[in-house]
Amino acid sequence: MVFRLVLVLFFCSLPSILSQDNNAVTIIVKGSSTEADTDDTFVCATIDWWPPEKCNYKQCPWGNASVLNLDLNNPRLSKAIQAFSRLRIRVGGSLQDQVLYGVGSLESPCDPFNQISGGLFGFSKGCLGMRRWDELNLLFKNTGAIVTFGLNALYGRHGVRKGVWKGAWNSSNARDFMAYTISKGYPIDSWEFGNELSGRGVVAKVDALQYGKDLVQLKSMMDALYDTSHIKPLIVAPGGFFDDQQWYAQLLEVSGVGVLNAMSHHVYNLGPGNDPRIISKITNPEYLSRFADTFRNVQLTIQRHGPWSSAWVGEAGGAYNSGSSIVSNTFLNSFWYLDQLGMASKYNTKVYCRQSLIGGNYGLLDLETFMPNPDYYSALLWHRLMGKGVLSMDISGSPFLRAYTHCSKQKSGISIVLINLSKSTGFSVTVRNDLNVDLADGSGLRRDNSFSHGLKQTVSWIGKKSSDGSERREEYHLTGKGGREEYHLTGKGGDHLSRTMLLNGTPLELTQSGEIPELAPVFAAVNSPVNVAPLSIAFVVFPKFEARACA
């Protein structure tokens, strides 16, 4: 009788046992060398030019968030930037090729953008006055921001037919603007030339041959203007979609050695902001992985045609036309965003600029309150924890668990971000070091998402050194607030469309004094599995992981 009862209990528990086995994941980190590197200011956010009249899908989500009307004295804005210590801010966007600079012969009048029929994107030319430029630079100075400024690359050209612009760039207004900027001592890190004029263009396009010649002119002008300055800004271009590889190759070849420091492209791989499939796209690992081909092709183009340059993502909002009103400002968007940061890093992308710091539905900060949206905290955690060196790894288990490994930021060891796209399955993740692991084919490990290796021998994560369990790692578990019980140890996530993110079960909210909250970890023994709940994200820091590349 007892035997029959035990047998019944065994078969009843068998699905759970099998499920646990299926949900076990092993990650083997290869720490002997890095496979790619990012810049210290990899995480970047944009301030755009869109006026309040910019509307999509019967919504106008820009309000007073543009370069010209943003409240630069809002303390929440300053504190949000300061929390990064050195946040790169890219000033630019769709209207930048219609911006005049109110200096020199164009000092007055200096008019704002207005809606007009037939204008690019439906707007007239606008103007940045030098008083406003002074105010912006005061914000940048007080917050420690690193500035990339997008120049008007259409000035002097003319449209010859729909979407096609001809003629050489007129550099006179940009020259006066740069001269003013230098005279004031404003430390611009980089000048980006043009926005979405490359390849097939968006509403305007310029031939690669002419664009390359204009970059040479820009370089010559900057060399003269910055001749006696200790600041030597970079040149970034073209800030468009990588939809014509030959166009980009020709741009590098025509401009020549040492001119274009960074080749920038844009990412809006989720489609239009009103696409009802956005949620399913974000949680589909196959869909997310498709964009790897673009990063790979950008990297190959640079290697073959301009190895003196590097890859930047100059603008990335996920969903275009101001983002999705039901997804872009919620916890779920962090699954797309962090996956993009990880994927871009693997292909030697040096900078990744999020559209936007504020404005649209995809702002890191709320348009009205300036309170951080969930992606703000995701960006901040990446910036603080994930270092420049990107490490390769082998991973077993479901494709719904995404993983990216870097050297830790400003400390020894490694940091891993784990992204669980599954709505129902949690994962138990064991992280190991390849120093003592003998690999053989056939047992289900995949190398950077391509199945090629298997695990033959199991060892401690710490490699050659044994661990008695006293060493601890840091864990930062992110879930959405609301719905079911949220705390990650319960194995249940919260509302994935929540505007509030939980860190280890605690809501991330500004303190009573308006400060960014402390992003404190929980601790666990280094040799125990990491439990990642359904639809959750975990940053994990292993402080003493043996990785020679990170020493």
Coordinates of C-alpha atoms in Angstrom, one line a residue:
M1 CA 0.0 0.0 0.0
V2 CA 2.8 2.4 0.9
F3 CA 4.6 1.5 -2.3
R4 CA 1.5 2.2 -4.4
L5 CA 1.2 5.6 -2.6
V6 CA 4.8 6.5 -3.3
L7 CA 4.4 5.5 -6.9
V8 CA 1.3 7.7 -7.3
L9 CA 3.1 10.6 -5.7
F10 CA 6.1 10.1 -8.0
F11 CA 4.0 10.1 -11.2
C12 CA 2.0 13.2 -10.0
S13 CA 5.3 15.1 -9.4
L14 CA 6.9 13.9 -12.6
P15 CA 5.7 16.8 -14.7
S16 CA 7.1 19.2 -12.2
I17 CA 10.4 17.4 -12.2
L18 CA 10.6 17.4 -15.9
S19 CA 9.6 21.0 -16.1
Q20 CA 12.4 21.9 -13.7
D21 CA 14.9 20.0 -15.8
N22 CA 13.7 21.7 -19.0
N23 CA 14.0 25.1 -17.3
A24 CA 17.6 24.7 -16.2
V25 CA 20.0 26.8 -18.2
T26 CA 23.8 26.7 -18.2
I27 CA 25.9 29.7 -19.3
I28 CA 29.6 29.2 -19.9
V29 CA 31.4 32.5 -20.0
K30 CA 34.6 32.8 -22.0
G31 CA 36.7 35.4 -20.1
S32 CA 40.1 35.0 -21.8
S33 CA 39.4 37.8 -24.3
T34 CA 36.7 40.3 -25.3
E35 CA 34.8 39.8 -28.5
A36 CA 33.8 43.5 -28.8
D37 CA 34.1 46.8 -26.9
T38 CA 31.8 49.7 -26.3
D39 CA 32.5 53.3 -25.2
D40 CA 32.2 54.4 -21.6
T41 CA 29.3 56.6 -22.8
F42 CA 27.6 53.7 -24.6
V43 CA 24.2 54.6 -23.1
C44 CA 22.9 57.8 -24.7
A45 CA 19.6 59.6 -24.9
T46 CA 18.3 62.2 -27.4
I47 CA 16.7 65.6 -27.1
D48 CA 14.6 66.2 -30.3
W49 CA 13.3 69.2 -32.1
W50 CA 9.7 68.2 -32.5
P51 CA 7.2 71.0 -31.5
P52 CA 3.9 70.4 -29.7
E53 CA 2.1 70.1 -33.1
K54 CA 3.9 66.9 -33.9
C55 CA 1.0 64.3 -33.9
N56 CA 0.6 60.7 -34.9
Y57 CA -2.4 58.3 -34.5
K58 CA -4.6 61.2 -33.2
Q59 CA -2.1 61.8 -30.4
C60 CA 0.3 64.7 -29.9
P61 CA 2.8 63.3 -27.4
W62 CA 5.6 65.9 -27.6
G63 CA 4.3 68.9 -25.7
N64 CA 7.1 71.0 -24.4
A65 CA 9.9 68.5 -24.9
S66 CA 11.9 69.9 -27.7
V67 CA 15.3 71.6 -27.8
L68 CA 13.5 74.9 -28.1
N69 CA 10.9 74.7 -25.4
L70 CA 12.0 72.1 -22.8
D71 CA 12.0 73.3 -19.2
L72 CA 15.7 73.2 -18.6
N73 CA 15.3 74.3 -15.0
N74 CA 13.2 71.3 -13.9
P75 CA 15.1 69.7 -11.1
R76 CA 13.9 66.2 -12.0
L77 CA 15.4 66.7 -15.4
S78 CA 18.8 67.6 -13.9
K79 CA 18.8 64.9 -11.4
A80 CA 17.9 62.3 -14.0
I81 CA 20.9 63.2 -16.1
Q82 CA 23.2 63.6 -13.1
A83 CA 22.5 60.1 -11.9
F84 CA 24.5 58.7 -14.9
S85 CA 27.5 60.8 -13.9
R86 CA 28.4 61.1 -17.6
L87 CA 25.3 60.7 -19.8
R88 CA 25.8 61.3 -23.5
I89 CA 23.0 63.5 -24.9
R90 CA 22.5 63.6 -28.7
V91 CA 20.7 66.8 -29.8
G92 CA 19.0 66.0 -33.0
G93 CA 16.1 64.4 -34.9
S94 CA 14.0 64.6 -38.0
L95 CA 13.8 68.4 -38.1
Q96 CA 17.5 69.1 -37.6
D97 CA 18.1 69.5 -41.3
Q98 CA 15.6 72.5 -41.2
V99 CA 17.3 74.2 -38.2
L100 CA 19.1 77.5 -38.8
Y101 CA 21.4 78.9 -36.1
G102 CA 20.7 82.5 -35.0
V103 CA 24.2 83.8 -35.2
G104 CA 26.3 85.8 -37.7
S105 CA 24.3 86.9 -40.8
L106 CA 21.3 84.8 -39.5
E107 CA 21.2 86.4 -36.1
S108 CA 17.7 87.7 -36.7
P109 CA 14.9 87.0 -37.2
C110 CA 15.0 83.6 -35.4
D111 CA 11.6 82.0 -35.8
P112 CA 10.3 78.7 -34.4
F113 CA 9.0 75.8 -36.4
N114 CA 5.5 76.2 -37.8
Q115 CA 3.2 73.7 -39.5
I116 CA 3.1 74.4 -43.3
S117 CA 1.8 72.5 -46.3
G118 CA 4.7 71.1 -48.3
G119 CA 7.3 71.5 -45.7
L120 CA 9.6 68.6 -44.8
F121 CA 7.6 66.5 -42.2
G122 CA 4.9 69.2 -42.5
F123 CA 7.0 71.9 -40.9
S124 CA 8.8 75.1 -41.8
K125 CA 12.4 75.8 -41.0
G126 CA 13.1 76.7 -37.4
C127 CA 15.9 78.5 -35.6
L128 CA 18.1 78.0 -32.6
G129 CA 18.9 81.3 -31.0
M130 CA 22.2 81.7 -29.1
R131 CA 20.5 82.6 -25.9
R132 CA 18.8 79.2 -25.9
W133 CA 22.0 77.5 -26.9
D134 CA 23.7 79.2 -23.9
E135 CA 20.9 77.8 -21.6
L136 CA 21.2 74.3 -23.0
N137 CA 25.0 74.3 -22.4
L138 CA 24.5 75.5 -18.8
L139 CA 22.3 72.4 -18.3
F140 CA 24.9 70.2 -19.9
K141 CA 27.7 71.7 -17.8
N142 CA 25.7 71.4 -14.5
T143 CA 24.8 67.8 -15.1
G144 CA 28.1 66.5 -16.6
A145 CA 26.5 65.6 -19.9
I146 CA 28.6 64.7 -23.0
V147 CA 27.1 66.3 -26.0
T148 CA 26.7 65.1 -29.6
F149 CA 25.0 67.8 -31.7
G150 CA 23.3 67.1 -35.0
L151 CA 24.0 69.6 -37.8
N152 CA 21.8 70.7 -40.6
A153 CA 23.2 68.9 -43.7
L154 CA 20.6 70.2 -46.2
Y155 CA 21.5 73.9 -45.9
G156 CA 22.4 75.2 -49.4
R157 CA 20.9 72.2 -51.2
H158 CA 17.7 72.2 -53.3
G159 CA 15.1 69.6 -54.0
V160 CA 15.1 68.5 -57.7
R161 CA 12.3 65.9 -57.5
K162 CA 10.3 64.2 -54.7
G163 CA 12.7 63.3 -51.9
V164 CA 15.9 64.0 -53.9
W165 CA 18.2 66.9 -53.0
K166 CA 21.1 68.1 -55.0
G167 CA 23.9 70.6 -54.7
A168 CA 26.8 71.1 -52.3
W169 CA 26.3 71.8 -48.6
N170 CA 26.6 75.5 -47.6
S171 CA 28.8 75.4 -44.5
S172 CA 28.5 79.2 -43.7
N173 CA 25.8 79.0 -41.0
A174 CA 27.4 75.9 -39.4
R175 CA 30.8 77.6 -39.4
D176 CA 29.3 80.7 -37.5
F177 CA 27.6 78.4 -35.1
M178 CA 30.7 76.4 -34.4
A179 CA 32.8 79.6 -34.0
Y180 CA 30.3 80.9 -31.4
T181 CA 30.4 77.5 -29.6
I182 CA 34.2 77.5 -29.5
S183 CA 34.3 81.1 -28.3
K184 CA 32.0 80.3 -25.4
G185 CA 34.1 77.2 -24.4
Y186 CA 31.3 74.7 -24.9
P187 CA 32.9 71.3 -25.0
I188 CA 31.0 69.6 -27.8
D189 CA 32.2 66.0 -28.0
S190 CA 31.0 65.3 -31.5
W191 CA 29.2 66.8 -34.4
E192 CA 26.7 64.6 -36.3
F193 CA 26.1 65.6 -39.9
G194 CA 22.6 65.2 -41.1
N195 CA 19.6 63.0 -40.1
E196 CA 18.0 60.3 -42.2
L197 CA 19.3 61.6 -45.5
S198 CA 21.2 58.4 -46.4
G199 CA 20.3 55.5 -48.6
R200 CA 16.7 55.7 -49.6
G201 CA 16.1 58.6 -47.2
V202 CA 12.9 59.3 -45.4
V203 CA 11.5 62.6 -46.8
A204 CA 14.8 63.7 -48.3
K205 CA 18.0 62.0 -49.5
V206 CA 21.4 63.0 -50.7
D207 CA 23.7 61.1 -53.0
A208 CA 26.6 59.3 -51.2
L209 CA 29.2 60.9 -53.4
Q210 CA 28.1 64.4 -52.5
Y211 CA 27.6 63.5 -48.9
G212 CA 31.2 62.2 -48.7
K213 CA 32.6 65.4 -50.3
D214 CA 30.7 67.4 -47.8
L215 CA 32.2 65.4 -44.9
V216 CA 35.6 66.3 -46.2
Q217 CA 34.6 70.0 -46.2
L218 CA 33.3 69.6 -42.7
K219 CA 36.5 68.0 -41.5
S220 CA 38.6 70.8 -43.1
M221 CA 36.4 73.5 -41.5
M222 CA 36.6 71.9 -38.1
D223 CA 40.4 71.5 -38.3
A224 CA 40.7 75.2 -38.9
L225 CA 38.2 76.3 -36.2
Y226 CA 39.5 73.9 -33.6
D227 CA 43.2 74.5 -34.5
T228 CA 44.1 76.1 -31.2
S229 CA 41.6 74.3 -29.0
H230 CA 42.4 71.4 -26.7
I231 CA 39.0 70.0 -27.7
K232 CA 38.9 67.9 -30.9
P233 CA 35.4 66.8 -31.6
L234 CA 34.5 63.7 -33.5
I235 CA 32.6 63.7 -36.8
V236 CA 29.5 61.4 -36.8
A237 CA 27.3 60.6 -39.9
P238 CA 24.9 60.0 -41.6
G239 CA 22.3 59.2 -38.9
G240 CA 20.0 57.2 -41.2
F241 CA 18.6 53.8 -41.7
F242 CA 21.0 51.1 -42.9
D243 CA 18.8 50.3 -45.9
D244 CA 21.5 50.5 -48.6
Q245 CA 24.8 49.0 -47.8
Q246 CA 26.5 50.3 -50.9
W247 CA 25.5 53.8 -50.0
Y248 CA 27.3 53.5 -46.7
A249 CA 30.4 51.9 -48.2
Q250 CA 30.7 54.7 -50.8
L251 CA 30.3 57.3 -48.1
L252 CA 33.3 55.8 -46.2
E253 CA 35.4 55.5 -49.4
V254 CA 34.7 59.0 -50.7
S255 CA 35.3 60.8 -47.4
G256 CA 38.5 58.8 -46.9
V257 CA 40.8 57.9 -44.1
G258 CA 40.3 59.6 -40.8
V259 CA 37.4 61.8 -41.7
L260 CA 34.3 59.9 -40.4
N261 CA 35.0 58.9 -36.8
A262 CA 31.6 57.2 -36.3
M263 CA 29.1 55.8 -38.8
S264 CA 25.7 56.2 -37.2
H265 CA 22.4 54.4 -38.1
H266 CA 18.9 54.3 -36.7
V267 CA 16.8 51.5 -35.2
Y268 CA 13.0 51.3 -35.3
N269 CA 12.6 47.6 -35.8
L270 CA 9.2 47.3 -34.0
G271 CA 7.4 49.1 -36.8
P272 CA 4.8 51.9 -36.5
G273 CA 3.6 52.9 -33.0
N274 CA 0.0 51.8 -33.7
D275 CA 1.0 48.2 -34.8
P276 CA -1.2 45.9 -32.7
R277 CA 1.6 43.2 -32.9
I278 CA 4.2 45.2 -30.9
I279 CA 3.7 43.2 -27.7
S280 CA 4.1 39.9 -29.6
K281 CA 7.1 41.2 -31.4
I282 CA 8.9 42.2 -28.2
T283 CA 8.3 38.8 -26.6
N284 CA 9.3 36.8 -29.7
P285 CA 13.0 35.8 -29.6
E286 CA 13.1 35.0 -33.3
Y287 CA 11.8 38.4 -34.2
L288 CA 14.2 40.2 -31.9
S289 CA 17.1 38.3 -33.4
R290 CA 16.4 39.4 -36.9
F291 CA 18.0 42.8 -36.3
A292 CA 21.4 41.1 -35.7
D293 CA 21.9 41.0 -39.4
T294 CA 21.8 44.8 -39.6
F295 CA 24.4 45.1 -36.8
R296 CA 26.5 42.5 -38.5
N297 CA 26.3 44.3 -41.9
V298 CA 27.2 47.6 -40.4
Q299 CA 30.2 46.1 -38.7
L300 CA 31.3 44.4 -41.9
T301 CA 30.9 47.6 -44.0
I302 CA 33.1 49.5 -41.6
Q303 CA 35.8 46.7 -41.5
R304 CA 35.9 46.5 -45.3
H305 CA 35.5 50.2 -46.4
G306 CA 36.4 52.4 -43.4
P307 CA 38.2 50.6 -40.5
W308 CA 39.2 54.0 -39.1
S309 CA 35.5 54.5 -38.2
S310 CA 33.2 52.9 -35.6
A311 CA 29.5 52.0 -35.4
W312 CA 27.0 54.1 -33.5
V313 CA 23.3 53.8 -33.1
G314 CA 22.4 57.5 -33.3
E315 CA 18.7 57.1 -32.6
A316 CA 16.6 54.1 -31.5
G317 CA 13.0 54.3 -30.4
G318 CA 11.7 50.8 -31.1
A319 CA 8.4 51.9 -32.6
Y320 CA 8.5 54.8 -35.0
N321 CA 6.1 57.8 -35.2
S322 CA 6.7 58.8 -31.6
G323 CA 6.5 55.2 -30.2
S324 CA 3.6 53.1 -28.9
S325 CA 1.2 54.7 -26.4
I326 CA 0.5 51.4 -24.8
V327 CA 4.0 49.8 -24.8
S328 CA 6.9 52.3 -25.2
N329 CA 6.6 53.8 -21.7
T330 CA 6.0 50.5 -19.9
F331 CA 8.0 47.8 -18.3
L332 CA 7.6 45.5 -21.3
N333 CA 9.6 47.9 -23.5
S334 CA 12.7 47.2 -21.4
F335 CA 12.8 43.7 -22.9
W336 CA 13.3 45.2 -26.4
Y337 CA 15.6 48.0 -25.1
L338 CA 18.0 45.9 -23.1
D339 CA 18.1 43.2 -25.7
Q340 CA 19.0 45.9 -28.2
L341 CA 21.8 47.2 -26.0
G342 CA 23.2 43.7 -25.6
M343 CA 22.9 42.8 -29.3
A344 CA 24.5 46.1 -30.4
S345 CA 27.4 45.6 -28.0
K346 CA 28.2 42.3 -29.5
Y347 CA 28.8 43.9 -32.9
N348 CA 31.2 46.6 -31.6
T349 CA 28.7 49.4 -31.4
K350 CA 30.3 52.1 -29.4
V351 CA 27.3 54.3 -28.6
Y352 CA 23.5 53.6 -28.5
C353 CA 21.3 56.7 -28.3
R354 CA 17.8 56.2 -27.1
Q355 CA 14.9 58.2 -28.6
S356 CA 14.3 60.0 -26.4
L357 CA 15.3 61.4 -23.0
I358 CA 11.9 63.1 -22.9
G359 CA 9.1 63.4 -25.4
G360 CA 7.0 61.1 -27.5
N361 CA 5.7 57.9 -26.0
Y362 CA 9.2 56.4 -25.8
G363 CA 10.8 59.1 -23.5
L364 CA 12.9 57.8 -20.6
L365 CA 11.2 60.5 -18.6
D366 CA 7.4 61.2 -18.5
L367 CA 6.5 64.2 -20.6
E368 CA 4.3 65.9 -18.0
T369 CA 5.9 65.0 -14.7
F370 CA 9.5 64.3 -15.7
M371 CA 9.3 61.1 -13.5
P372 CA 11.4 58.2 -14.8
N373 CA 9.7 55.6 -16.9
P374 CA 10.8 52.0 -16.5
D375 CA 13.3 52.2 -19.4
Y376 CA 15.1 55.0 -17.5
Y377 CA 16.0 52.5 -14.7
S378 CA 17.0 49.9 -17.2
A379 CA 19.4 52.3 -18.9
L380 CA 20.8 53.4 -15.5
L381 CA 21.5 49.9 -14.4
W382 CA 23.2 49.0 -17.7
H383 CA 25.3 52.2 -17.4
R384 CA 26.4 51.4 -13.9
L385 CA 26.9 47.6 -14.1
M386 CA 27.9 46.7 -17.7
G387 CA 31.4 47.6 -18.6
K388 CA 33.1 48.2 -22.0
G389 CA 34.4 44.7 -22.6
V390 CA 31.9 42.3 -24.2
L391 CA 32.5 38.6 -23.5
S392 CA 31.4 35.6 -25.6
M393 CA 29.6 32.7 -24.0
D394 CA 27.8 29.4 -24.6
I395 CA 24.2 29.0 -23.4
S396 CA 21.9 26.0 -23.1
G397 CA 18.2 26.0 -22.8
S398 CA 15.2 27.9 -24.3
P399 CA 15.7 30.7 -26.8
F400 CA 13.2 32.7 -24.6
L401 CA 16.0 33.4 -22.2
R402 CA 18.3 36.0 -23.7
A403 CA 21.7 36.7 -22.0
Y404 CA 24.5 39.2 -22.5
T405 CA 27.8 39.2 -20.6
H406 CA 30.3 42.1 -20.1
C407 CA 33.2 42.9 -17.9
S408 CA 31.8 44.7 -14.8
K409 CA 31.9 48.5 -14.7
Q410 CA 34.8 49.9 -12.7
K411 CA 35.3 46.8 -10.7
S412 CA 36.7 43.3 -11.2
G413 CA 34.5 40.4 -12.4
I414 CA 31.7 40.2 -14.8
S415 CA 28.1 41.4 -15.2
I416 CA 25.3 39.5 -17.0
V417 CA 21.9 40.7 -18.0
L418 CA 19.3 37.9 -18.3
I419 CA 16.0 38.6 -20.1
N420 CA 13.2 36.1 -19.8
L421 CA 10.7 36.7 -22.6
S422 CA 8.5 33.8 -21.6
K423 CA 5.1 34.6 -20.0
S424 CA 4.8 31.3 -18.1
T425 CA 8.3 29.8 -17.7
G426 CA 10.9 30.7 -15.1
F427 CA 14.5 29.7 -15.5
S428 CA 17.2 28.4 -13.1
V429 CA 20.5 29.7 -14.5
T430 CA 23.9 28.4 -13.6
V431 CA 26.8 30.5 -14.7
R432 CA 30.2 28.8 -15.2
N433 CA 33.7 29.6 -16.3
D434 CA 35.1 28.0 -19.4
L435 CA 38.6 27.7 -17.8
N436 CA 37.7 24.2 -16.4
V437 CA 35.0 23.2 -18.8
D438 CA 35.7 20.6 -21.5
L439 CA 33.3 21.2 -24.4
A440 CA 32.0 18.6 -26.8
D441 CA 29.3 18.7 -29.4
G442 CA 25.8 17.4 -29.0
S443 CA 24.3 18.3 -25.6
G444 CA 22.4 21.5 -26.3
L445 CA 24.7 24.4 -25.7
R446 CA 24.6 27.2 -28.2
R447 CA 27.3 29.7 -28.8
D448 CA 25.8 33.2 -29.0
N449 CA 22.5 31.8 -30.2
S450 CA 24.1 29.3 -32.7
F451 CA 24.1 25.7 -31.5
S452 CA 27.6 24.4 -31.7
H453 CA 28.8 23.2 -28.3
G454 CA 27.8 20.9 -25.5
L455 CA 28.7 20.5 -21.9
K456 CA 30.8 17.5 -21.0
Q457 CA 31.9 18.3 -17.5
T458 CA 30.3 20.4 -14.8
V459 CA 32.5 22.6 -12.6
S460 CA 32.2 25.6 -10.3
W461 CA 31.5 29.0 -11.9
I462 CA 34.6 30.4 -10.3
G463 CA 36.9 28.4 -12.5
K464 CA 40.2 27.1 -11.1
K465 CA 39.5 28.4 -7.6
S466 CA 37.1 26.4 -5.4
S467 CA 34.3 28.1 -3.6
D468 CA 33.0 27.3 -0.1
G469 CA 29.8 29.3 -0.7
S470 CA 30.8 32.3 1.3
E471 CA 31.4 34.5 -1.8
R472 CA 28.3 36.4 -2.8
R473 CA 27.1 37.9 -6.1
E474 CA 24.8 40.9 -6.6
E475 CA 21.3 40.4 -8.2
Y476 CA 19.0 43.1 -9.6
H477 CA 15.6 41.6 -10.5
L478 CA 13.2 43.7 -12.5
T479 CA 9.5 43.1 -12.8
G480 CA 6.4 45.1 -13.5
K481 CA 4.2 46.3 -10.7
G482 CA 0.6 45.1 -10.3
G483 CA -1.4 42.0 -11.1
R484 CA -0.1 38.9 -9.5
E485 CA 2.5 38.7 -6.7
E486 CA 5.6 40.4 -8.1
Y487 CA 8.6 39.5 -6.0
H488 CA 11.0 37.5 -8.1
L489 CA 11.5 34.7 -5.6
T490 CA 7.8 33.6 -5.9
G491 CA 8.4 32.8 -9.5
K492 CA 5.6 35.2 -10.6
G493 CA 6.0 38.5 -12.4
G494 CA 3.7 41.5 -12.3
D495 CA 1.9 43.5 -14.9
H496 CA 4.2 43.7 -18.0
L497 CA 2.5 46.8 -19.2
S498 CA 2.9 48.6 -15.9
R499 CA 4.4 52.2 -15.8
T500 CA 6.1 51.2 -12.5
M501 CA 9.1 48.9 -12.4
L502 CA 10.0 46.9 -9.3
L503 CA 13.6 46.2 -8.3
N504 CA 13.8 43.1 -6.2
G505 CA 10.1 43.5 -5.3
T506 CA 10.4 47.2 -4.4
P507 CA 8.8 49.9 -6.6
L508 CA 11.4 52.3 -8.2
E509 CA 10.1 55.7 -7.3
L510 CA 11.7 59.1 -6.6
T511 CA 12.5 59.8 -3.0
Q512 CA 10.5 62.4 -1.0
S513 CA 13.2 64.9 -1.9
G514 CA 13.0 64.1 -5.6
E515 CA 16.2 62.0 -5.8
I516 CA 16.7 59.0 -8.0
P517 CA 16.2 56.0 -5.7
E518 CA 19.1 53.8 -4.6
L519 CA 19.4 50.8 -6.9
A520 CA 20.3 48.3 -4.3
P521 CA 20.9 44.6 -5.1
V522 CA 20.1 41.5 -3.2
F523 CA 22.9 39.0 -2.5
A524 CA 23.2 35.3 -3.2
A525 CA 26.0 32.7 -3.0
V526 CA 28.0 32.8 -6.2
N527 CA 27.7 29.0 -6.9
S528 CA 23.9 28.8 -6.6
P529 CA 21.6 29.1 -9.6
V530 CA 20.0 32.4 -10.5
N531 CA 16.2 32.2 -10.6
V532 CA 14.7 34.4 -13.3
A533 CA 10.9 34.7 -13.2
P534 CA 8.6 34.7 -16.2
L535 CA 8.6 38.1 -18.0
S536 CA 11.4 39.5 -15.8
I537 CA 14.9 40.8 -16.2
A538 CA 17.9 40.2 -14.0
F539 CA 21.2 41.9 -13.8
V540 CA 23.8 39.7 -12.0
V541 CA 27.3 40.8 -11.0
F542 CA 29.9 38.2 -10.2
P543 CA 32.6 40.3 -8.4
K544 CA 35.5 37.7 -8.4
F545 CA 34.8 35.8 -11.6
E546 CA 38.1 34.7 -13.3
A547 CA 38.1 36.6 -16.5
R548 CA 41.6 37.6 -17.7
A549 CA 40.1 40.0 -20.3
C550 CA 38.5 42.0 -17.4
A551 CA 41.6 42.2 -15.2

